[in-house]
């Protein structure tokens, strides 16, 4: 059982961006992702209903190069204009080939 | 005027809205689960569509074509003048003006339903094909307002054709139009099977939905103070203007008093199902503090309390003239 | 007694509860989505409120004031004696005694509704304003029980005024009281619009809800073995005591047999919507293995099967005496 | 044939399914919240069970025993021959053959309900106890198909007894059988209380549910192209075969034309509530691109449009022979 | 694109505490948070329904000082009395100023 | 306030495995876990409905030895056959005894 370090990229954004972000991360080379429904507050105050839209959290496990590409694309396409937060952490996986 | 207000306020449907607003104001923890809101929306849109289709199946082309032209005309023009008023009279910036224009130009399913209930209570019949007008008027205004925003600001949301696709395939249009077509095909006989679900409990379900609308509106009321008197003023002026123009057009198109009132309400009402979703995508820089507040916390309560009786009275007066 | 049990067990509403318990016991994967539970709760509370309000609008003050005083009296006293019994006779610790006292003092909307259905089946009429008593009795007992807990233990949950606010604005009170007021204002005529949704399918929806109550109760049954005979004994004794006292008070207040039975049930029933939420906040150290089990797995099934007929027979006997 | 197709297509229930498929094809954002899907499923299963139980309570053993034997026989045999056909004629691998056999052997609640509505529209009465057959036929075929898969492949999912337990306690069986028993106990009189919820709006709610079935089916249509003609061919052949055999058996068992058609539909229909869940657990290697597509995108639409009239005509012809 | 390390504080607690924890973390200096609905088991057994309440997971991205303040407040106010779990991890973000 | 490093094991899998995975991690020595409902895509395409099942994310805070045991069991029992992803990260907690 050999554990290999990979990057976990987490993106929190308004749900309207779901399809776009997914196609972005795929283009950068991500082979999979996991989405959950969340709520949150930041510069923008909390959304209370479907009228105001919801947030989603997208997590994708990728190699470092891919992670950097994703950060670059997300920051250039969405930062400033959209409600979005993005961060990186290091995790360890088995079967690293699954994520390449 | 107080009398009119009080009479509207004796409807359980309007009172449910008031209760919702009140619950938010006293910071109640009452909250509709998301999926209840979504389920009620699906029900209401589909039920209105299918009922309208059944009634439309009994109408002839000659009855319908004039008012359809009027509906398309108003859908295209309301966002234009709403934009001009908001941008140059009220001095909002162009993106927020366009976002609000989209909401005023599109229609409110709930206001429409409440008007039907109101007319029914008064014993005023109305043309059965009016829900078809609702379906026609939902989308075009939003498209035009987005087009205006793109032209007169440097907003860069989704591409035009993408938004067009999203609006036309959006659940609002789809359920309304799909329901209409199903109603048209099955007609009265087929509808009988499903009317105990789509017709009989409709008003009660609308009542429950308005409780939720009230909850959301209550949260918007705090924005009212921030945005100030200007938004309130124009948030009432524009609906009244559209409602009166709508009355005139519908009278010209040959509708009866009931249908004229419904058409006036379609023109006067502001969208809060289709438009917010579309604007969020297309004009992400627009501030919901303006467009949601104008639509939910100003236009909607005004229309439901004072607006409907006003448009009805005006329609009656116009028909009296003829 | 077996006969009474069997007769209650032929109601589809009670049987749905039994099915839910059974499903949990055989480890079925049947599960209600959270939002269905929440939606049904909203529906039931609002429907009971609005129906009660409509009926209250036809009642005079002189009919109502005596029983209202009785309702307030019982709300304030039940938690006191329930606490004393649980603390000093049953030897539970003070926090858990107070938590259970809150549940016994407040009321169960579902037991109340099931009683209405039961009386209706038997052709016994009851005063229409009883749902107003339901609304009155929901909150005070919980407040008093929390006050007792604070006084006689060193629990340090939320502050008193915060909890008071939360109870009064909680969805339970809000929907019941709000519905009552809407019913009062609109009266019978306004209610007709929405009764096909709030009245006609009510019992069927209650039946579905009881399936869910059964599912949750089933999970509590395993706690029953742990907590032992003591909890079962007192979980039946206290409701019976309250039910009989309630019958006497209601007879004194001049209610008929139906209303007397309903009032007895209000006194006897234990809350499982408002109280658990409040206790979780206010007395976090209290153990749901006691209060939820006592309320859901003991008092509720007892009341619904044997309790209701008992209170009815006792009420009939009291009225016979007079 | 076109005529038959068109006539089915005038039912609002079938049209809702078509609308759902269409919505997916044009990539609409219409989506049912999960909990609405789950709530509708709970409602439909329980309502069918309870209604069937009420009707069964009016039937005698002598009416029911023959068709019950036929139901058990078909449940056990359909997966066997479906497996043989799929494995050796159609040359699918053994795991996917068994997975599909499980789906063809079990039953579709929605197809069954749509058939009842169809017969009712045509004024054809049918035996009230048929929902009991639905309950009988849900589980056995799935068990047998899984047994076959274990025997003829090296699949290693859950253990047999675990799956057996899960199937029997699964929400499908539990709600159907539980409802049946409740219906049996309460009988017609008890059912009256809840029929405004479980009977009156049933068809309308089914209509809404089919919109969702259509949405999911639409997504499976793209798989159709991938899996190719072979799946389509056998996905129609097997239901037709089972339907015709079912007709014969039911006629032998002495059912009328209505009951015979319903039984044929039970044999012909493919499960999409119980079976997919069970197969996912038991045969995780099986590909939903085969079994869900065969069940939802082939067998279901075929049965609902052409299948039902075919089985009805065949049943009429058989009864004419006798 | 410069990545800056920040602390991600994760708090899992019963939903009844939502408002209180949010106001606590804001007071400590957090500029935003993300909430999701979760279920779980620990010392207390799993909650099965609304009757028994639910759990929430609150995540907030903050500077190390703020993270420490949050841990201190959470542990002193809630540990022992309430069902609550709290942990810290290190992640990397762009635009660190957004979280200060 | 002493922070102690622990391992956070995250498992993403089809919901049908929920009970089995929970009993596995308990057997390995986990004292608690948190579950959330997620959706996702990997080798298998996204699930769209209850018909196709859903994904869950199970997170459990444990000591390193336990984490390794969990990884071993999960990989030997489920990898290859089931839709499952599993990774490890290091977090810091107060009260480490709670997780032992
Ligand atoms: N400091 C933070 N920690 C965790 N989540 C955050 C933070 N700031 C923002 N978010 C999330 O990102 C979303 C968008 O952020 P914003 O654009 O700042 O409103 C919020 O709704 C939160 O869900
Ligand atoms: N070891 C753990 N790993 C992950 N989550 C945990 C752990 N222990 C507890 N939790 C979460 O924290 C909540 C409260 O924990 P407790 O007070 O121990 O019941 C649980 O319901 C879980 O959601
Ligand atoms: N690279 C990845 N990053 C994040 N989540 C993933 C990744 N790959 C797979 N998953 C999740 O694990 C589930 C099963 O993966 P798979 O078996 O590859 O389809 C997916 O549905 C996702 O939720
Ligand atoms: Na308008
Ligand atoms: Na009580
Ligand atoms: Na079948």
PDB file of N, CA, C and O in Angstrom, chain B residues 13 69 87 95-96 107 114 122 133 156 175 179 184 186 189 198 207 226 234 245 265 268 277-278 302 306 319:
ATOM      1  N   UNK B  13     -55.388  33.717   0.620  1.00  0.00           N
ATOM      2  CA  UNK B  13     -54.169  33.638  -0.183  1.00  0.00           C
ATOM      3  C   UNK B  13     -53.288  34.856   0.107  1.00  0.00           C
ATOM      4  O   UNK B  13     -52.078  34.742   0.323  1.00  0.00           O
ATOM      5  N   UNK B  69     -50.917  39.174 -30.492  1.00  0.00           N
ATOM      6  CA  UNK B  69     -50.050  40.232 -31.026  1.00  0.00           C
ATOM      7  C   UNK B  69     -49.796  41.277 -29.943  1.00  0.00           C
ATOM      8  O   UNK B  69     -48.669  41.730 -29.731  1.00  0.00           O
ATOM      9  N   UNK B  87     -33.213  54.114 -16.180  1.00  0.00           N
ATOM     10  CA  UNK B  87     -31.858  54.604 -16.461  1.00  0.00           C
ATOM     11  C   UNK B  87     -31.807  56.132 -16.434  1.00  0.00           C
ATOM     12  O   UNK B  87     -30.917  56.709 -15.808  1.00  0.00           O
ATOM     13  N   UNK B  95     -26.646  48.475 -15.931  1.00  0.00           N
ATOM     14  CA  UNK B  95     -26.859  47.045 -15.676  1.00  0.00           C
ATOM     15  C   UNK B  95     -28.046  46.796 -14.757  1.00  0.00           C
ATOM     16  O   UNK B  95     -28.904  45.955 -15.035  1.00  0.00           O
ATOM     17  N   UNK B  96     -28.135  47.559 -13.688  1.00  0.00           N
ATOM     18  CA  UNK B  96     -29.274  47.353 -12.795  1.00  0.00           C
ATOM     19  C   UNK B  96     -30.592  47.786 -13.418  1.00  0.00           C
ATOM     20  O   UNK B  96     -31.633  47.176 -13.164  1.00  0.00           O
ATOM     21  N   UNK B 107     -43.454  38.128 -16.535  1.00  0.00           N
ATOM     22  CA  UNK B 107     -44.739  38.048 -15.831  1.00  0.00           C
ATOM     23  C   UNK B 107     -44.643  37.251 -14.541  1.00  0.00           C
ATOM     24  O   UNK B 107     -43.763  36.426 -14.368  1.00  0.00           O
ATOM     25  N   UNK B 114     -53.582  34.727  -8.644  1.00  0.00           N
ATOM     26  CA  UNK B 114     -54.343  35.421  -7.630  1.00  0.00           C
ATOM     27  C   UNK B 114     -55.430  36.277  -8.287  1.00  0.00           C
ATOM     28  O   UNK B 114     -56.541  36.391  -7.768  1.00  0.00           O
ATOM     29  N   UNK B 122     -65.473  37.474  -7.542  1.00  0.00           N
ATOM     30  CA  UNK B 122     -66.404  38.558  -7.886  1.00  0.00           C
ATOM     31  C   UNK B 122     -67.429  38.113  -8.922  1.00  0.00           C
ATOM     32  O   UNK B 122     -68.239  38.928  -9.389  1.00  0.00           O
ATOM     33  N   UNK B 133     -51.350  33.501 -22.923  1.00  0.00           N
ATOM     34  CA  UNK B 133     -50.657  34.801 -22.949  1.00  0.00           C
ATOM     35  C   UNK B 133     -49.534  34.820 -21.906  1.00  0.00           C
ATOM     36  O   UNK B 133     -48.446  35.340 -22.146  1.00  0.00           O
ATOM     37  N   UNK B 156     -20.187  41.078 -19.233  1.00  0.00           N
ATOM     38  CA  UNK B 156     -19.762  39.935 -20.042  1.00  0.00           C
ATOM     39  C   UNK B 156     -20.174  38.621 -19.381  1.00  0.00           C
ATOM     40  O   UNK B 156     -19.337  37.873 -18.912  1.00  0.00           O
ATOM     41  N   UNK B 175     -42.626  24.053 -18.561  1.00  0.00           N
ATOM     42  CA  UNK B 175     -43.813  23.529 -17.896  1.00  0.00           C
ATOM     43  C   UNK B 175     -45.069  24.245 -18.372  1.00  0.00           C
ATOM     44  O   UNK B 175     -46.114  23.622 -18.590  1.00  0.00           O
ATOM     45  N   UNK B 179     -47.367  22.144 -20.613  1.00  0.00           N
ATOM     46  CA  UNK B 179     -48.691  21.939 -20.039  1.00  0.00           C
ATOM     47  C   UNK B 179     -49.773  22.407 -21.004  1.00  0.00           C
ATOM     48  O   UNK B 179     -50.774  21.711 -21.228  1.00  0.00           O
ATOM     49  N   UNK B 184     -54.123  21.236 -24.643  1.00  0.00           N
ATOM     50  CA  UNK B 184     -54.710  21.377 -25.983  1.00  0.00           C
ATOM     51  C   UNK B 184     -55.023  20.010 -26.577  1.00  0.00           C
ATOM     52  O   UNK B 184     -56.094  19.816 -27.174  1.00  0.00           O
ATOM     53  N   UNK B 186     -55.257  16.909 -25.016  1.00  0.00           N
ATOM     54  CA  UNK B 186     -56.210  16.047 -24.307  1.00  0.00           C
ATOM     55  C   UNK B 186     -57.598  16.656 -24.232  1.00  0.00           C
ATOM     56  O   UNK B 186     -58.585  15.935 -24.204  1.00  0.00           O
ATOM     57  N   UNK B 189     -62.025  16.305 -21.959  1.00  0.00           N
ATOM     58  CA  UNK B 189     -62.296  14.940 -21.541  1.00  0.00           C
ATOM     59  C   UNK B 189     -61.074  14.300 -20.867  1.00  0.00           C
ATOM     60  O   UNK B 189     -61.178  13.718 -19.794  1.00  0.00           O
ATOM     61  N   UNK B 198     -54.974  18.790 -10.437  1.00  0.00           N
ATOM     62  CA  UNK B 198     -54.446  20.026 -10.997  1.00  0.00           C
ATOM     63  C   UNK B 198     -55.406  21.207 -10.879  1.00  0.00           C
ATOM     64  O   UNK B 198     -55.021  22.338 -11.101  1.00  0.00           O
ATOM     65  N   UNK B 207     -52.100  29.170  -1.897  1.00  0.00           N
ATOM     66  CA  UNK B 207     -52.082  29.803  -0.573  1.00  0.00           C
ATOM     67  C   UNK B 207     -50.817  29.403   0.187  1.00  0.00           C
ATOM     68  O   UNK B 207     -50.119  30.255   0.769  1.00  0.00           O
ATOM     69  N   UNK B 226     -32.568  50.353   2.596  1.00  0.00           N
ATOM     70  CA  UNK B 226     -31.294  50.727   1.983  1.00  0.00           C
ATOM     71  C   UNK B 226     -31.489  51.386   0.616  1.00  0.00           C
ATOM     72  O   UNK B 226     -30.885  52.412   0.321  1.00  0.00           O
ATOM     73  N   UNK B 234     -40.567  54.085  -8.331  1.00  0.00           N
ATOM     74  CA  UNK B 234     -40.563  53.551  -9.684  1.00  0.00           C
ATOM     75  C   UNK B 234     -41.075  52.110  -9.726  1.00  0.00           C
ATOM     76  O   UNK B 234     -41.643  51.673 -10.730  1.00  0.00           O
ATOM     77  N   UNK B 245     -51.763  50.641 -19.761  1.00  0.00           N
ATOM     78  CA  UNK B 245     -51.559  50.420 -21.195  1.00  0.00           C
ATOM     79  C   UNK B 245     -52.098  49.055 -21.614  1.00  0.00           C
ATOM     80  O   UNK B 245     -52.719  48.912 -22.673  1.00  0.00           O
ATOM     81  N   UNK B 265     -52.847  42.751 -15.711  1.00  0.00           N
ATOM     82  CA  UNK B 265     -52.018  42.208 -14.639  1.00  0.00           C
ATOM     83  C   UNK B 265     -50.756  41.566 -15.201  1.00  0.00           C
ATOM     84  O   UNK B 265     -49.670  41.692 -14.630  1.00  0.00           O
ATOM     85  N   UNK B 268     -48.509  44.371 -15.858  1.00  0.00           N
ATOM     86  CA  UNK B 268     -48.099  45.079 -14.644  1.00  0.00           C
ATOM     87  C   UNK B 268     -47.203  44.235 -13.747  1.00  0.00           C
ATOM     88  O   UNK B 268     -46.358  44.765 -13.017  1.00  0.00           O
ATOM     89  N   UNK B 277     -33.451  33.917 -12.163  1.00  0.00           N
ATOM     90  CA  UNK B 277     -32.521  32.860 -12.566  1.00  0.00           C
ATOM     91  C   UNK B 277     -31.742  33.288 -13.800  1.00  0.00           C
ATOM     92  O   UNK B 277     -30.523  33.106 -13.886  1.00  0.00           O
ATOM     93  N   UNK B 278     -32.454  33.887 -14.762  1.00  0.00           N
ATOM     94  CA  UNK B 278     -31.793  34.278 -16.005  1.00  0.00           C
ATOM     95  C   UNK B 278     -30.805  35.419 -15.769  1.00  0.00           C
ATOM     96  O   UNK B 278     -29.689  35.414 -16.293  1.00  0.00           O
ATOM     97  N   UNK B 302     -47.857  45.421  -4.132  1.00  0.00           N
ATOM     98  CA  UNK B 302     -48.704  46.488  -4.663  1.00  0.00           C
ATOM     99  C   UNK B 302     -49.780  45.906  -5.574  1.00  0.00           C
ATOM    100  O   UNK B 302     -50.962  46.202  -5.432  1.00  0.00           O
ATOM    101  N   UNK B 306     -53.510  46.624  -4.157  1.00  0.00           N
ATOM    102  CA  UNK B 306     -54.174  47.751  -4.807  1.00  0.00           C
ATOM    103  C   UNK B 306     -54.239  47.606  -6.313  1.00  0.00           C
ATOM    104  O   UNK B 306     -55.184  48.071  -6.951  1.00  0.00           O
ATOM    105  N   UNK B 319     -64.501  49.528 -20.786  1.00  0.00           N
ATOM    106  CA  UNK B 319     -65.579  48.802 -21.453  1.00  0.00           C
ATOM    107  C   UNK B 319     -66.884  49.561 -21.410  1.00  0.00           C
ATOM    108  O   UNK B 319     -67.726  49.411 -22.295  1.00  0.00           O
TER     109      UNK B 319
END
